[in-house]
Coordinates of C-alpha atoms in Angstrom, one line a residue:
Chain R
X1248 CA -8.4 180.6 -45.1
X1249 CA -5.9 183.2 -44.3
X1250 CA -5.8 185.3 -40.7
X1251 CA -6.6 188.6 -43.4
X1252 CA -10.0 186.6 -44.5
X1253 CA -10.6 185.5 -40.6
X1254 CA -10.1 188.8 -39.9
X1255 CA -12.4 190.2 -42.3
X1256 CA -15.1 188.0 -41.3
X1257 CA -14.4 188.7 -37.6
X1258 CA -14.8 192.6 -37.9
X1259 CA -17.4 192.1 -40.2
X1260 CA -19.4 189.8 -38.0
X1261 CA -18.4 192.6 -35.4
X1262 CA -19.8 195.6 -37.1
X1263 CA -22.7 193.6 -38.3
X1264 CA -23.9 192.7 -34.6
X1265 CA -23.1 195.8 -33.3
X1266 CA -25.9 197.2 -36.1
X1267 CA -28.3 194.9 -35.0
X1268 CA -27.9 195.1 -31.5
X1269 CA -27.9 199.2 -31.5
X1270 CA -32.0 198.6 -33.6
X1271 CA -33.0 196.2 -30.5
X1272 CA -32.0 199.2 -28.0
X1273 CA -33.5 201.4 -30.0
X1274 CA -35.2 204.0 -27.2
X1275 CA -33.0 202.8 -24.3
X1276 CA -31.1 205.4 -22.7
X1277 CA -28.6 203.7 -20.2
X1278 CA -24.5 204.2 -20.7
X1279 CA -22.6 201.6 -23.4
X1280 CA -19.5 199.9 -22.1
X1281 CA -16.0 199.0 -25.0
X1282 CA -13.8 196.9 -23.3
X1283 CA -10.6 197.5 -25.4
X1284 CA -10.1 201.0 -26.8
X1285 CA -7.4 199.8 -28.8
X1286 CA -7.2 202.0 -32.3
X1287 CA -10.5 203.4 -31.7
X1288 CA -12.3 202.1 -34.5
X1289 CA -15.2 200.4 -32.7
X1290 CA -15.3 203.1 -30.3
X1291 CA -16.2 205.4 -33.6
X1292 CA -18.6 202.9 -34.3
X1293 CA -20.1 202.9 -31.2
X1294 CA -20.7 206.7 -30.5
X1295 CA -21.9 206.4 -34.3
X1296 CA -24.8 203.8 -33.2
X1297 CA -25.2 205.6 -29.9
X1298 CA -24.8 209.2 -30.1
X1299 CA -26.6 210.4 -27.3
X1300 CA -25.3 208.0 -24.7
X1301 CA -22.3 207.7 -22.6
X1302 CA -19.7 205.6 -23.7
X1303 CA -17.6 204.1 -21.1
X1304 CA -14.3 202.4 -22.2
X1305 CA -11.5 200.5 -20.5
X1306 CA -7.9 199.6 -21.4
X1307 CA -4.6 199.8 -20.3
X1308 CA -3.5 202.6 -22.4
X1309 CA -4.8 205.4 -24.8
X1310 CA -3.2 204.3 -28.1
X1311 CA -5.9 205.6 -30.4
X1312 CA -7.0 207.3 -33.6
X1313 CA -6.4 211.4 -32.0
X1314 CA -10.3 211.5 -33.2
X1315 CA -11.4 208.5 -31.5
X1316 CA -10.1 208.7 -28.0
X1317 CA -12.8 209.3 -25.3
X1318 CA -12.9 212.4 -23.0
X1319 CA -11.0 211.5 -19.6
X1320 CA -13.8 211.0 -17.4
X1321 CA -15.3 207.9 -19.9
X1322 CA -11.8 206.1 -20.4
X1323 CA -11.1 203.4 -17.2
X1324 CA -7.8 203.6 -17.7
X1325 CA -6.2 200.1 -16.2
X1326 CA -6.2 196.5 -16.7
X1327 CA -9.7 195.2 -17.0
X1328 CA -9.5 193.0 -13.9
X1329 CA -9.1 196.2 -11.4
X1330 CA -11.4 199.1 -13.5
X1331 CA -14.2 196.6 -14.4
X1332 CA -14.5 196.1 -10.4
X1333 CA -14.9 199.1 -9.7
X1334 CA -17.0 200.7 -12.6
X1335 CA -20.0 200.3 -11.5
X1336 CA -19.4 203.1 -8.0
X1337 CA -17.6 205.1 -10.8
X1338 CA -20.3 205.4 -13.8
X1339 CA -23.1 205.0 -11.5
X1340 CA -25.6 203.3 -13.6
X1341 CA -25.9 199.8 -15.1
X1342 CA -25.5 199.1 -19.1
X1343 CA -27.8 198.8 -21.6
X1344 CA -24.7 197.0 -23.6
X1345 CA -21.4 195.6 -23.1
X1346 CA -18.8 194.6 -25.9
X1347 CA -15.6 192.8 -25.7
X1348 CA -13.5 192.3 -28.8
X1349 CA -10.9 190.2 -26.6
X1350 CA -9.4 187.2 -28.0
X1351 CA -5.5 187.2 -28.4
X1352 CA -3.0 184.6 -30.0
X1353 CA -2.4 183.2 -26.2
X1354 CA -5.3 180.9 -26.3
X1355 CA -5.4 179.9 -23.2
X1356 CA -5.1 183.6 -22.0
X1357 CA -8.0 184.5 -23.6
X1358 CA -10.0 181.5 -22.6
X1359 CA -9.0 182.4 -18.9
X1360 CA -10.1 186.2 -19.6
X1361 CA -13.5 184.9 -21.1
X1362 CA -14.1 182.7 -17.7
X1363 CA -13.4 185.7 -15.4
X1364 CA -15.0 188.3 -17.7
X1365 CA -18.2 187.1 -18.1
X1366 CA -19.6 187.2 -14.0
X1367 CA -17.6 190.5 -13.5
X1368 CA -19.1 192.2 -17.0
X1369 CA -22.7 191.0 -15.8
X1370 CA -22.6 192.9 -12.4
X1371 CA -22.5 195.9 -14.6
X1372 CA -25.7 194.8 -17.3
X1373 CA -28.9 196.2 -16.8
X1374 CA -31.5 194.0 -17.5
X1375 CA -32.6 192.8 -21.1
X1376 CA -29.3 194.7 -21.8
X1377 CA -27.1 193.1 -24.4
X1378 CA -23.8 191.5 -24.1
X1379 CA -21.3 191.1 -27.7
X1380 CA -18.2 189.9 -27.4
X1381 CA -15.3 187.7 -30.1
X1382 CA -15.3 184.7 -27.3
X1383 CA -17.6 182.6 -25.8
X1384 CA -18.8 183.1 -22.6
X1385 CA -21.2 181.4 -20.2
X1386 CA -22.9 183.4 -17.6
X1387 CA -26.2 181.8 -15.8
X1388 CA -28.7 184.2 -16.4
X1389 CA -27.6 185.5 -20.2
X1390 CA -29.6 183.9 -23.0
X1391 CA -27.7 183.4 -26.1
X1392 CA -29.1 185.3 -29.1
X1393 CA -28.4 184.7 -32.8
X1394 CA -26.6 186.9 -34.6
X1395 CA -27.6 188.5 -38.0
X1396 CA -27.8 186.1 -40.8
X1397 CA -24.6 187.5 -42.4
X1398 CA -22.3 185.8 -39.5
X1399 CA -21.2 182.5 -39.6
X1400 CA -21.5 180.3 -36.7
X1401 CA -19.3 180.9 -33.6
X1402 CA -17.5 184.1 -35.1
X1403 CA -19.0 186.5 -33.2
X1404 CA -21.4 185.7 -30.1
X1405 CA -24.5 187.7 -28.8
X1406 CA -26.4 187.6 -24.8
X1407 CA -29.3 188.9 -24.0
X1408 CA -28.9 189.8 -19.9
X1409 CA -32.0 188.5 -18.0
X1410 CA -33.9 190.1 -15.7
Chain V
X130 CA -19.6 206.0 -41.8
X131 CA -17.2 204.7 -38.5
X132 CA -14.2 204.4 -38.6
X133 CA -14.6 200.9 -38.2
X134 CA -16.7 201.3 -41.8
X135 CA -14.2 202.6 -43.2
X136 CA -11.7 200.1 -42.4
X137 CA -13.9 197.1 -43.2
X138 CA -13.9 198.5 -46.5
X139 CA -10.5 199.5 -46.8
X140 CA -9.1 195.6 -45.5
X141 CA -11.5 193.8 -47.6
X142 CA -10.5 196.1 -50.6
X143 CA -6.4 195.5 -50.0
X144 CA -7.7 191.6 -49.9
X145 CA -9.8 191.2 -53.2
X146 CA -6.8 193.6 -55.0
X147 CA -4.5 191.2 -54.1
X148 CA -6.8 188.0 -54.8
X149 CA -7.4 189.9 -58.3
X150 CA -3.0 190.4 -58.8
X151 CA -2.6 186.6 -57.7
X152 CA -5.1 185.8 -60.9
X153 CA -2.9 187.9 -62.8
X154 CA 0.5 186.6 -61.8
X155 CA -0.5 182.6 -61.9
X156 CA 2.8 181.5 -63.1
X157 CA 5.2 184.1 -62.9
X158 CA 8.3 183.0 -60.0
X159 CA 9.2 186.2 -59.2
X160 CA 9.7 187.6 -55.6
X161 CA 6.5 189.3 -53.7
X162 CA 7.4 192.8 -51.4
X163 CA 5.1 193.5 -48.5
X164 CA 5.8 196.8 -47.0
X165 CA 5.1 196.3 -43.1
X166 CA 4.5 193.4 -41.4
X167 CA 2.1 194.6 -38.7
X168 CA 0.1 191.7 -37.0
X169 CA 1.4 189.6 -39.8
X170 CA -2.3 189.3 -41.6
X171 CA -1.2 190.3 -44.9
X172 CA 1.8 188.5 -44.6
X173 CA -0.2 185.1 -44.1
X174 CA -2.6 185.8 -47.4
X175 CA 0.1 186.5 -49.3
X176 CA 2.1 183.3 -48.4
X177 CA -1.6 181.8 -49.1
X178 CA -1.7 183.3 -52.3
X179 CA 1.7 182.9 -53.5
X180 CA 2.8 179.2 -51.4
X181 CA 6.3 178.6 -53.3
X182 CA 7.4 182.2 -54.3
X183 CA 9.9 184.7 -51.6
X184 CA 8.1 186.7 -49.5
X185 CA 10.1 189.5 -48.2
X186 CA 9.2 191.5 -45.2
X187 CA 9.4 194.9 -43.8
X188 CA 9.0 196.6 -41.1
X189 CA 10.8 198.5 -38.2
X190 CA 10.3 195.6 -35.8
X191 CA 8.7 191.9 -35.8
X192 CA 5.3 192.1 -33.8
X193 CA 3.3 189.8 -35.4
X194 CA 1.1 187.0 -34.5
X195 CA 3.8 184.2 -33.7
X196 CA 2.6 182.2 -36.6
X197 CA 2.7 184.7 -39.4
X198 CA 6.8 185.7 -38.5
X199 CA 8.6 185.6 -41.7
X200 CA 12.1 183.7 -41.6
X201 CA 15.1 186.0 -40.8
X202 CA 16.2 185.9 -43.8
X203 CA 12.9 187.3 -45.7
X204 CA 12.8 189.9 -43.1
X205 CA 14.5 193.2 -44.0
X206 CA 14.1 195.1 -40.6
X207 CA 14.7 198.9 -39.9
X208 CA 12.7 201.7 -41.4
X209 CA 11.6 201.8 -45.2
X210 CA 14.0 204.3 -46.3
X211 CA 17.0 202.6 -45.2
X212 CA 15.9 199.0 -46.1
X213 CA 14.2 199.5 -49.3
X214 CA 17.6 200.9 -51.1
X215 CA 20.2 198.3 -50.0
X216 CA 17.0 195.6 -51.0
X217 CA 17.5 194.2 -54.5
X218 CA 21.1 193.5 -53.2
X219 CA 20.1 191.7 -50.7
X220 CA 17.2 190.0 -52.6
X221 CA 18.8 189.6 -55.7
X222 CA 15.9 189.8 -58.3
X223 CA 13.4 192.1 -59.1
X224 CA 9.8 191.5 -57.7
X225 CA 6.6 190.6 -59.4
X226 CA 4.4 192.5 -56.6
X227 CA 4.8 194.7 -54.2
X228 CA 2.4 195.5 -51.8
X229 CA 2.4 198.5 -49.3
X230 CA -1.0 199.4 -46.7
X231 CA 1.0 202.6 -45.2
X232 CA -1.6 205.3 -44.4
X233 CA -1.7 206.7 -41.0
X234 CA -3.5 208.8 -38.9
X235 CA -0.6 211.8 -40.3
X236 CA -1.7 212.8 -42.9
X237 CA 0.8 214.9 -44.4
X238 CA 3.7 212.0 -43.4
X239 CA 1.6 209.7 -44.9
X240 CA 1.7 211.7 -48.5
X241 CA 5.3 212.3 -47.8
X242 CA 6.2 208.5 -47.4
X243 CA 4.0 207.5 -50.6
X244 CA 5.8 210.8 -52.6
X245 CA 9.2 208.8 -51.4
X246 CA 8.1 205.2 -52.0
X247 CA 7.0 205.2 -55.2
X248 CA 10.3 205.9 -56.9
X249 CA 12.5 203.6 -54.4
X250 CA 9.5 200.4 -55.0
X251 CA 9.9 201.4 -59.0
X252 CA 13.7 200.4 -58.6
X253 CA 12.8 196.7 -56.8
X254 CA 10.2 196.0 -59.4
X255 CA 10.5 193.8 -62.5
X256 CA 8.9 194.5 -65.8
X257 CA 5.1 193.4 -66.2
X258 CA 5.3 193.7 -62.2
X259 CA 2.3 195.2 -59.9
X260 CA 2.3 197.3 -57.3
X261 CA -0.5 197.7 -54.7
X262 CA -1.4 199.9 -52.2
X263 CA -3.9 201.7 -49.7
X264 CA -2.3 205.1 -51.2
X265 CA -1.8 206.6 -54.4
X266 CA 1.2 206.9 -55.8
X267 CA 2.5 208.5 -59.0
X268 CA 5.7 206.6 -60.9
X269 CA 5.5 207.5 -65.1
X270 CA 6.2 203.9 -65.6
X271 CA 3.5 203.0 -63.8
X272 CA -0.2 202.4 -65.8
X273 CA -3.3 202.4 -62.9
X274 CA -4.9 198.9 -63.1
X275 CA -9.0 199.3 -62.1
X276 CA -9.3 196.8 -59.0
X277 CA -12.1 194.7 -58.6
X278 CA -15.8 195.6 -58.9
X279 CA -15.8 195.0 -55.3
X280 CA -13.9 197.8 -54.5
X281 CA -15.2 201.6 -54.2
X282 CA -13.0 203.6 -55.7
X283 CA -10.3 205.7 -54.6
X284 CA -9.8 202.7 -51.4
X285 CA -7.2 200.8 -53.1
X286 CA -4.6 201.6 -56.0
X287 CA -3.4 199.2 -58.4
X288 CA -1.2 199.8 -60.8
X289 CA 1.2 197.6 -63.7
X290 CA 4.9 198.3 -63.6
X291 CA 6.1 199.1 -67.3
X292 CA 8.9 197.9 -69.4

């Protein structure tokens, strides 16, 4: 399998989760949080499954789609270990869902990222909020949900935060 | 539809075109072009699909993933329009497929560079040759090629280089 079909799969498996996590909130009003603006293509997809709510993302840099780039005061502009810290005081409210798209060629990198992200992303969840993320991540009170039937195992991962 | 949609679509169209030329070109030894190396995705199903024929590369810089780099000598850095001319020099033989995914968020440069390309890729190719691509071009040697079923239409452009 080439990285064009794992990549297919992965933003497939994305997209599809995304979906299905967007019906479960269904009625939920509590702010969304991208980690990674990157092009702005899940951003899109985000403010398309969540239209009414705000959408708080963080990266290092705006280096998106000129329609998909967030107004200044939802982009935590930074590296994710300094803005994710202080998010919380900043947005003021806890998240109904959280999604990482993450993982890197420096495996060990992203492993490390995944270790650290997981604890500092769940100060941040709301409870029975939903966490959706590319890598694994293990986090004490987060119950692992499966994703829709059309993602293979261990391509994309879902959490559902306890209370 | 997201932008993220849209590009599902448009990266699982460029893959089943080129899964459909590779049918096509089973055991022609001809040289493959792919315009841009990006992350280096394409690059690695292309090598998939075509395991003992040249690959050549390019792009303004190498910033792929570090196992999808071409070698130097199947890379032909710089920009397109100063590459592509002094290619079939360098390369020696006319290609069997090229393969360009140039659209950007400009618009108008985007139709400029596909107005320009088509004519310098006509020069590169070699009789019975394919060309594919995210954008349409117009060569009058050129005769569209439907791609697959799987593909809306209007995402990706095929088309069969004349005589």
């Amino acid at each position: 399998m080439s990285r064009l079909d794992t990549f297919i799969k992965r933003v497939t498996a994305q997209r599809d989760c995304l979906n299905e996590i967007a019906r479960r909130l269904a009625g939920r009003r509590e702010p969304v949080l991208e980690l990674g603006l990157g092009n702005g293509r899940t951003y899109d997809h985000l403010r398309a499954l969540f239209p009414a709510e705000d959408i708080y993302v963080f990266d290092r840099e705006v280096a998106a789609h000129p329609a998909c780039i967030p107004a200044p005061d939802h982009m935590l502009l930074g590296d994710f270990r300094e803005t994710l810290g202080g998010a919380l005081a900043r947005i003021g409210r806890r998240a109904m869902l959280a999604h990482g798209d993450f993982g890197s060629a420096d495996l060990a990198r992203t492993a490390a990222l995944a270790e650290w992200l997981g604890p500092a992303l769940d100060a941040l969840m709301a409870p029975g909020g939903y966490v959706v993320s590319d890598q694994p991540m293990a986090v004490a009170r987060w119950r692992p949900v499966a994703p829709p039937a059309t993602v293979e195992p261990d391509r994309y991962f879902i959490w559902q935060v306890g209370d």
